[in-house]
Short mmCIF file of C-alpha atoms and ligand atoms in Angstrom, two decimals:
data_model
loop_
_atom_site.label_atom_id
_atom_site.label_comp_id
_atom_site.label_asym_id
_atom_site.label_seq_id
_atom_site.Cartn_x
_atom_site.Cartn_y
_atom_site.Cartn_z
CA MET A 13 4.39 -39.18 -26.18
CA LYS A 14 7.91 -37.91 -26.57
CA PRO A 15 9.95 -37.42 -29.73
CA THR A 16 12.63 -40.04 -30.24
CA SER A 17 16.15 -39.08 -29.35
CA SER A 18 18.47 -39.49 -32.28
CA PRO A 19 21.85 -41.13 -31.62
CA LYS A 20 24.24 -38.64 -29.98
CA PRO A 21 27.35 -37.68 -31.93
CA SER A 22 30.61 -37.92 -29.95
CA THR A 23 31.39 -35.11 -27.51
CA SER A 24 34.40 -33.91 -29.47
CA ARG A 25 32.30 -33.52 -32.61
CA VAL A 26 29.63 -31.67 -30.68
CA SER A 27 32.14 -29.20 -29.23
CA LEU A 28 33.67 -28.75 -32.67
CA ILE A 29 30.25 -28.03 -34.16
CA ILE A 30 29.56 -25.43 -31.47
CA ILE A 31 33.01 -23.84 -31.17
CA LEU A 32 33.92 -23.46 -34.85
CA PRO A 33 30.92 -21.31 -35.83
CA LEU A 34 31.38 -19.34 -32.59
CA ILE A 35 34.98 -18.43 -33.45
CA LEU A 36 33.90 -17.53 -36.97
CA PHE A 37 31.06 -15.40 -35.62
CA ILE A 38 33.36 -13.44 -33.27
CA PHE A 39 35.88 -12.98 -36.08
CA VAL A 40 33.27 -11.68 -38.53
CA THR A 41 31.70 -9.48 -35.88
CA LEU A 42 35.03 -7.83 -35.05
CA ILE A 43 35.66 -7.05 -38.68
CA VAL A 44 32.20 -5.90 -39.69
CA TYR A 45 31.06 -4.23 -36.47
CA PRO A 46 34.21 -3.06 -34.69
CA ASN A 47 32.30 -0.39 -32.77
CA GLU A 48 29.34 -2.52 -31.69
CA SER A 49 31.48 -5.32 -30.37
CA LYS A 50 33.59 -2.82 -28.41
CA SER A 51 30.58 -1.34 -26.71
CA GLN A 52 29.13 -4.83 -26.09
CA ALA A 53 32.35 -5.95 -24.48
CA THR A 54 32.10 -3.11 -22.00
CA THR A 55 28.54 -3.87 -20.98
CA SER A 56 28.54 -7.68 -20.85
CA ASP A 57 30.86 -10.66 -20.80
CA CYS A 58 31.13 -13.36 -23.46
CA THR A 59 28.38 -15.55 -21.92
CA THR A 60 25.93 -13.37 -23.85
CA LEU A 61 27.12 -15.00 -27.04
CA VAL A 62 26.15 -18.49 -25.91
CA ASP A 63 22.91 -17.50 -24.22
CA PRO A 64 20.77 -20.58 -24.98
CA HIS A 65 17.73 -18.41 -25.60
CA VAL A 66 19.48 -16.37 -28.26
CA ASN A 67 20.84 -19.53 -29.87
CA PHE A 68 17.40 -21.06 -29.93
CA ILE A 69 15.90 -18.07 -31.75
CA GLU A 70 18.72 -18.15 -34.30
CA GLN A 71 18.15 -21.84 -34.97
CA VAL A 72 14.45 -21.39 -35.47
CA ARG A 73 15.00 -18.54 -37.90
CA VAL A 74 17.56 -20.34 -40.07
CA LYS A 75 15.86 -23.75 -39.96
CA PRO A 76 14.55 -24.60 -43.44
CA ASP A 77 10.84 -25.16 -43.73
CA PHE A 78 9.83 -28.78 -43.75
CA ARG A 79 8.70 -30.57 -46.88
CA LEU A 80 5.38 -32.38 -46.96
CA PHE A 81 4.11 -34.61 -49.73
CA ILE A 82 0.36 -35.17 -49.86
CA GLY A 83 -1.03 -38.01 -51.96
CA VAL A 84 -4.76 -37.86 -52.63
CA LEU A 85 -5.74 -41.45 -53.39
CA THR A 86 -8.44 -41.41 -56.03
CA VAL A 87 -9.47 -43.16 -59.24
CA PRO A 88 -9.01 -42.00 -62.85
CA GLY A 89 -12.75 -41.39 -63.48
CA ASN A 90 -13.15 -38.74 -60.73
CA TYR A 91 -12.36 -35.79 -63.01
CA GLU A 92 -14.83 -33.36 -61.47
CA ARG A 93 -13.63 -34.00 -57.93
CA ARG A 94 -10.00 -33.54 -58.92
CA ASN A 95 -10.88 -30.22 -60.47
CA LEU A 96 -12.61 -29.11 -57.27
CA ILE A 97 -9.69 -30.20 -55.09
CA ARG A 98 -7.18 -28.40 -57.32
CA LEU A 99 -9.22 -25.21 -57.03
CA ALA A 100 -9.69 -25.55 -53.29
CA TYR A 101 -5.95 -25.95 -52.62
CA ALA A 102 -4.82 -23.46 -55.24
CA ILE A 103 -6.43 -20.53 -53.45
CA GLN A 104 -5.47 -21.43 -49.90
CA PRO A 105 -3.44 -18.72 -48.19
CA ASN A 106 0.30 -18.91 -47.57
CA HIS A 107 1.94 -21.25 -45.14
CA THR A 108 5.55 -21.72 -44.16
CA ALA A 109 6.27 -25.22 -45.44
CA HIS A 110 6.90 -26.69 -48.86
CA VAL A 111 3.79 -28.72 -49.69
CA ASP A 112 3.34 -30.83 -52.82
CA ILE A 113 -0.06 -32.35 -53.54
CA LYS A 114 -0.61 -35.04 -56.14
CA PHE A 115 -3.39 -37.43 -57.06
CA VAL A 116 -2.55 -41.12 -56.88
CA PHE A 117 -4.03 -43.88 -59.08
CA CYS A 118 -3.30 -47.47 -59.76
CA ASN A 119 -2.87 -48.29 -63.45
CA VAL A 120 -5.17 -46.60 -65.92
CA THR A 121 -6.96 -49.12 -68.10
CA LYS A 122 -10.03 -47.53 -69.74
CA GLU A 123 -9.56 -46.24 -73.27
CA GLU A 124 -11.02 -42.79 -72.48
CA ASP A 125 -9.08 -42.40 -69.24
CA ILE A 126 -5.76 -43.12 -70.94
CA VAL A 127 -6.23 -40.06 -73.14
CA LEU A 128 -8.01 -37.74 -70.69
CA VAL A 129 -5.62 -38.47 -67.84
CA ALA A 130 -2.71 -37.82 -70.20
CA LEU A 131 -4.25 -34.37 -70.89
CA GLU A 132 -4.44 -33.65 -67.17
CA ILE A 133 -0.85 -34.68 -66.62
CA ILE A 134 0.35 -32.46 -69.46
CA ARG A 135 -1.59 -29.53 -68.01
CA TYR A 136 -1.13 -30.00 -64.25
CA GLU A 137 1.70 -32.51 -63.66
CA ASP A 138 0.00 -33.55 -60.44
CA ILE A 139 -0.77 -37.24 -61.00
CA ILE A 140 1.12 -40.34 -59.93
CA ILE A 141 0.20 -43.69 -61.50
CA LEU A 142 1.34 -46.65 -59.40
CA HIS A 143 1.98 -50.18 -60.63
CA CYS A 144 -1.14 -51.85 -59.24
CA ALA A 145 -4.70 -52.69 -60.14
CA GLU A 146 -7.23 -50.20 -58.72
CA ASN A 147 -8.48 -51.39 -55.32
CA MET A 148 -9.88 -49.97 -52.10
CA ASP A 149 -8.56 -52.25 -49.41
CA GLY A 150 -6.26 -54.55 -51.31
CA GLY A 151 -2.94 -52.84 -50.79
CA LYS A 152 -3.07 -49.54 -52.72
CA THR A 153 -1.90 -47.69 -49.63
CA TYR A 154 1.03 -50.09 -49.29
CA THR A 155 1.94 -49.60 -52.97
CA TYR A 156 1.68 -45.84 -52.44
CA PHE A 157 4.01 -45.60 -49.46
CA SER A 158 6.42 -48.26 -50.61
CA SER A 159 6.79 -46.72 -54.11
CA LEU A 160 7.68 -43.23 -52.90
CA PRO A 161 11.37 -43.79 -52.01
CA LYS A 162 11.95 -44.96 -55.61
CA ILE A 163 9.75 -42.26 -57.16
CA PHE A 164 11.56 -39.44 -55.32
CA GLU A 165 15.02 -41.00 -55.46
CA GLY A 166 17.68 -38.35 -56.05
CA GLU A 167 15.28 -35.48 -55.37
CA GLN A 168 15.20 -33.24 -52.35
CA PRO A 169 13.77 -35.45 -49.61
CA TYR A 170 10.43 -34.92 -47.91
CA ASP A 171 10.11 -34.79 -44.13
CA TYR A 172 6.55 -36.05 -44.10
CA VAL A 173 4.20 -37.98 -46.36
CA MET A 174 0.44 -37.82 -46.07
CA LYS A 175 -2.14 -40.21 -47.38
CA THR A 176 -5.59 -38.75 -47.87
CA ASP A 177 -8.73 -39.34 -49.93
CA ASP A 178 -10.69 -37.28 -52.43
CA ASP A 179 -13.54 -36.72 -49.96
CA THR A 180 -11.32 -34.93 -47.46
CA TYR A 181 -10.67 -31.18 -47.36
CA LEU A 182 -7.40 -30.22 -45.69
CA ARG A 183 -6.73 -26.78 -44.30
CA LEU A 184 -3.09 -26.63 -45.20
CA ASN A 185 -2.21 -23.70 -42.93
CA ASN A 186 -3.46 -25.45 -39.84
CA LEU A 187 -1.92 -28.75 -40.90
CA VAL A 188 1.46 -27.08 -41.40
CA ASP A 189 1.22 -25.20 -38.09
CA THR A 190 0.41 -28.43 -36.29
CA LEU A 191 3.21 -30.42 -37.92
CA ASN A 192 5.67 -27.64 -37.11
CA ARG A 193 5.21 -28.44 -33.43
CA LEU A 194 5.70 -32.20 -33.88
CA PRO A 195 8.79 -34.39 -34.27
CA ARG A 196 10.25 -34.97 -37.71
CA GLU A 197 10.86 -38.67 -37.04
CA SER A 198 8.77 -41.68 -36.05
CA LEU A 199 5.68 -39.52 -36.42
CA TYR A 200 2.26 -41.02 -37.06
CA PHE A 201 -0.25 -38.17 -37.03
CA GLY A 202 -3.98 -38.09 -37.71
CA LEU A 203 -7.36 -38.72 -36.20
CA MET A 204 -6.92 -41.54 -33.69
CA SER A 205 -9.39 -44.34 -34.33
CA PRO A 206 -11.43 -45.80 -32.89
CA CYS A 207 -12.13 -42.85 -30.64
CA PHE A 208 -13.39 -45.24 -27.98
CA GLY A 209 -12.32 -48.68 -26.84
CA LEU A 210 -8.99 -50.19 -26.00
CA LYS A 211 -5.74 -48.36 -26.61
CA PHE A 212 -3.74 -51.26 -28.01
CA ASP A 213 -5.36 -51.42 -31.44
CA HIS A 214 -5.43 -47.76 -32.29
CA TYR A 215 -4.62 -46.40 -35.75
CA MET A 216 -5.01 -43.12 -37.63
CA SER A 217 -8.21 -42.72 -39.65
CA GLY A 218 -7.88 -43.11 -43.43
CA MET A 219 -9.39 -39.66 -44.00
CA GLY A 220 -5.82 -38.39 -43.82
CA TYR A 221 -2.73 -39.32 -41.86
CA VAL A 222 0.86 -38.15 -41.90
CA VAL A 223 3.91 -40.34 -41.41
CA SER A 224 7.48 -39.07 -41.21
CA TRP A 225 9.83 -40.04 -44.04
CA ASP A 226 11.73 -42.58 -41.89
CA LEU A 227 8.46 -44.51 -41.53
CA VAL A 228 7.88 -44.40 -45.31
CA GLU A 229 11.30 -45.99 -45.77
CA TRP A 230 10.53 -48.52 -43.08
CA ILE A 231 7.24 -49.49 -44.81
CA ALA A 232 9.08 -49.85 -48.13
CA THR A 233 11.47 -52.44 -46.68
CA SER A 234 9.29 -54.13 -44.05
CA ASP A 235 8.27 -57.75 -44.65
CA VAL A 236 5.41 -57.27 -42.20
CA ALA A 237 3.95 -54.47 -44.32
CA ARG A 238 4.54 -56.30 -47.60
CA THR A 239 2.74 -59.44 -46.41
CA HIS A 240 -0.19 -57.72 -44.62
CA LEU A 241 -2.13 -55.97 -47.36
CA LYS A 242 -5.77 -56.98 -47.16
CA GLY A 243 -8.27 -55.14 -45.00
CA PRO A 244 -9.25 -51.57 -44.15
CA GLU A 245 -6.17 -49.66 -45.22
CA ASP A 246 -5.96 -47.32 -42.23
CA LEU A 247 -6.29 -50.09 -39.66
CA ILE A 248 -3.72 -52.15 -41.55
CA THR A 249 -1.20 -49.29 -41.51
CA GLY A 250 -1.48 -49.09 -37.72
CA ARG A 251 -0.91 -52.84 -37.49
CA TRP A 252 2.27 -52.72 -39.62
CA PHE A 253 3.97 -50.57 -37.02
CA ARG A 254 2.68 -52.61 -34.10
CA GLU A 255 3.35 -56.05 -35.56
CA GLY A 256 6.62 -54.94 -37.13
CA GLY A 257 7.81 -53.75 -33.74
CA LYS A 258 8.31 -50.23 -35.05
CA THR A 259 8.16 -47.52 -32.41
CA VAL A 260 5.97 -44.66 -33.59
CA HIS A 261 4.77 -41.55 -31.85
CA MET A 262 1.06 -41.22 -32.41
CA TYR A 263 -0.29 -37.69 -32.28
CA ASP A 264 -4.05 -37.45 -32.22
CA ALA A 265 -5.55 -34.41 -33.98
CA THR A 266 -8.94 -34.68 -32.26
CA PRO A 267 -11.05 -32.53 -32.54
CA ALA A 268 -9.34 -30.77 -35.48
CA MET A 269 -9.99 -33.68 -37.85
CA TYR A 270 -13.54 -34.94 -38.16
CA ASP A 271 -16.34 -36.15 -40.40
CA TYR A 272 -18.85 -33.78 -41.96
CA PHE A 273 -21.67 -33.32 -39.49
CA GLU A 274 -24.81 -35.38 -39.96
CA PRO A 275 -27.24 -34.65 -37.12
CA ARG A 276 -28.77 -38.10 -37.17
CA HIS A 277 -25.48 -39.89 -36.68
CA VAL A 278 -23.67 -38.30 -33.76
CA LEU A 279 -20.41 -40.07 -33.09
CA CYS A 280 -17.24 -39.02 -31.35
CA PHE A 281 -15.38 -38.31 -34.62
CA ARG A 282 -18.26 -36.35 -36.17
CA HIS A 283 -19.12 -32.82 -35.10
CA ASP A 284 -19.98 -29.39 -36.42
CA PHE A 285 -17.36 -27.20 -38.12
CA ILE A 286 -14.82 -25.57 -35.80
CA PRO A 287 -12.43 -22.70 -36.69
CA ASP A 288 -9.27 -24.68 -35.80
CA THR A 289 -9.93 -27.40 -38.35
CA VAL A 290 -7.18 -29.45 -39.96
CA ALA A 291 -9.41 -31.74 -42.04
CA VAL A 292 -13.07 -32.40 -42.81
CA HIS A 293 -13.97 -35.82 -44.18
CA LYS A 294 -16.99 -37.42 -45.90
CA LEU A 295 -17.33 -34.61 -48.43
CA LYS A 296 -19.10 -36.93 -50.81
CA ASP A 297 -20.93 -34.35 -52.95
CA ASN A 298 -20.59 -30.78 -54.21
CA LEU A 299 -23.08 -29.41 -51.67
CA ARG A 300 -20.95 -30.65 -48.78
CA TRP A 301 -17.81 -29.22 -50.35
CA ALA A 302 -19.59 -25.90 -50.91
CA ARG A 303 -20.84 -25.67 -47.31
CA THR A 304 -17.40 -26.55 -46.00
CA LEU A 305 -15.60 -24.00 -48.19
CA LYS A 306 -18.20 -21.38 -47.25
CA TYR A 307 -17.69 -21.94 -43.53
CA PHE A 308 -13.95 -21.39 -43.96
CA ASN A 309 -14.55 -18.17 -45.92
CA VAL A 310 -12.66 -19.51 -48.92
CA THR A 311 -14.63 -17.38 -51.44
CA ASP A 312 -14.40 -14.14 -49.43
CA ARG A 313 -11.75 -12.82 -51.77
CA LEU A 314 -14.16 -12.68 -54.72
CA LYS A 315 -13.96 -9.15 -56.08
CA PRO A 316 -17.03 -7.20 -57.18
CA SER A 317 -17.27 -6.81 -60.93
CA ARG A 318 -19.71 -5.94 -63.68
CA LEU A 319 -18.91 -9.33 -65.23
CA TYR A 320 -20.82 -11.48 -62.78
CA HIS A 321 -23.21 -11.51 -59.87
CA LEU A 322 -23.66 -14.09 -57.15
CA PRO A 323 -26.23 -13.89 -54.36
C1 LIG B 427 33.21 3.82 -34.93
O1 LIG B 427 33.49 4.73 -33.89
C2 LIG B 427 34.27 5.86 -34.28
C3 LIG B 427 34.53 6.71 -33.06
O2 LIG B 427 34.31 6.00 -31.88
C4 LIG B 427 33.57 6.64 -35.36
O3 LIG B 427 34.38 7.72 -35.81
C5 LIG B 427 33.28 5.72 -36.53
O4 LIG B 427 32.51 6.41 -37.50
C6 LIG B 427 32.50 4.49 -36.07
N1 LIG B 427 32.33 3.57 -37.17
C7 LIG B 427 31.15 3.03 -37.51
C8 LIG B 427 31.16 2.08 -38.66
O5 LIG B 427 30.10 3.25 -36.88
C1 LIG B 428 1.75 -15.08 -50.20
O1 LIG B 428 2.97 -14.42 -49.93
C2 LIG B 428 3.48 -13.65 -51.01
C3 LIG B 428 4.83 -13.12 -50.62
O2 LIG B 428 4.95 -12.92 -49.26
C4 LIG B 428 2.50 -12.53 -51.32
O3 LIG B 428 2.96 -11.77 -52.41
C5 LIG B 428 1.15 -13.14 -51.67
O4 LIG B 428 0.20 -12.14 -51.88
C6 LIG B 428 0.67 -14.07 -50.55
N1 LIG B 428 -0.54 -14.74 -50.97
C7 LIG B 428 -1.63 -14.84 -50.21
C8 LIG B 428 -2.77 -15.59 -50.78
O5 LIG B 428 -1.69 -14.36 -49.08
C1 LIG B 429 -2.95 -53.11 -64.34
O1 LIG B 429 -4.18 -53.57 -63.88
C2 LIG B 429 -4.60 -54.80 -64.43
C3 LIG B 429 -5.96 -55.11 -63.87
O2 LIG B 429 -6.83 -54.03 -64.04
C4 LIG B 429 -3.59 -55.88 -64.15
O3 LIG B 429 -3.98 -57.06 -64.76
C5 LIG B 429 -2.21 -55.47 -64.60
O4 LIG B 429 -1.27 -56.41 -64.25
C6 LIG B 429 -1.87 -54.13 -64.05
N1 LIG B 429 -0.60 -53.68 -64.57
C7 LIG B 429 0.44 -53.46 -63.80
C8 LIG B 429 1.67 -52.94 -64.49
O5 LIG B 429 0.42 -53.61 -62.60
C1 LIG B 430 -15.33 -16.20 -41.55
O1 LIG B 430 -15.61 -14.83 -41.59
C2 LIG B 430 -16.47 -14.37 -40.56
C3 LIG B 430 -16.84 -12.92 -40.86
O2 LIG B 430 -15.70 -12.17 -41.15
C4 LIG B 430 -15.79 -14.55 -39.22
O3 LIG B 430 -16.62 -14.14 -38.19
C5 LIG B 430 -15.45 -16.04 -39.05
O4 LIG B 430 -14.72 -16.22 -37.86
C6 LIG B 430 -14.64 -16.55 -40.22
N1 LIG B 430 -14.54 -17.99 -40.10
C7 LIG B 430 -13.37 -18.64 -40.07
C8 LIG B 430 -13.44 -20.12 -39.90
O5 LIG B 430 -12.30 -18.07 -40.19
#
């Protein structure tokens, strides 16, 4: 699995891109550090300046952090879960990327939801309402991906888009660290499913998968995607790329993404918590969320106080 090579610019442009900054660098160096450059010139020749290792370090340092958009597909009525997810992500430690998380609905129709969801939006600004009727496997994921280029038009572009559900807990630090090592294009990252069987029909589990922005744009314009909507959404997404003839680089996060452990149902995608977790899925009740957050020491920062006591 290799990253795609982007089309090569012409040789003259490449040399211009390399030489111009180099000349500028030498010029600035001579002016600002006349003494340092003199002493350098006596101890080494100019090849030091184009040492590939040094260049590489410079590039890494100046490279802007990537931008990730995470859509949590949920339904208007899940108020309590949204609150829990907001809390869980709000107190996660720092990471190096720009990550935006929003909840994603189809259209809101119930009288109470129209008002209560409006309150949430005013307070949190973290909800997207798509033009569709609420559905599980009838194309909500397609509407989600294909709406994003229009929704974010004219804004600073994202490098990656993630689709996840409201029963998945993501450890953003580990997700960001993992994505930092992966290509920015043609990327299809997640828990490879099924974890057994033949390779040709593999897809990334719906618990949470990341596609690079070029694939989001491809989905938005692909006739194959637009006309193949019905069925398990994660499996269908994998088929769009295959049947649309789109080359994607699949990166399997096993064992860092998995289902909450249930001893009676041991399967290859379900195991006990591990420290290097990216995502835990099937968090269908508060007890499971609590045990998961406890394992990852999320509440360790609670300060002692006379105001409260917890066992
Ligand atoms: C540069 O070197 C000269 C003598 O070699 C010294 O007098 C001067 O202070 C140095 N300048 C700087 C900016 O270090
Ligand atoms: C995140 O980083 C900022 C600045 O480096 C720091 O002030 C803040 O305490 C950090 N937050 C956490 C949760 O580590
Ligand atoms: C909203 O959903 C209803 C079904 O619940 C549907 O009839 C209607 O067309 C949808 N509206 C839009 C704008 O998609
Ligand atoms: C949680 O904290 C305990 C005690 O400090 C430590 O041993 C454990 O490795 C931590 N767990 C994780 C997942 O970081």
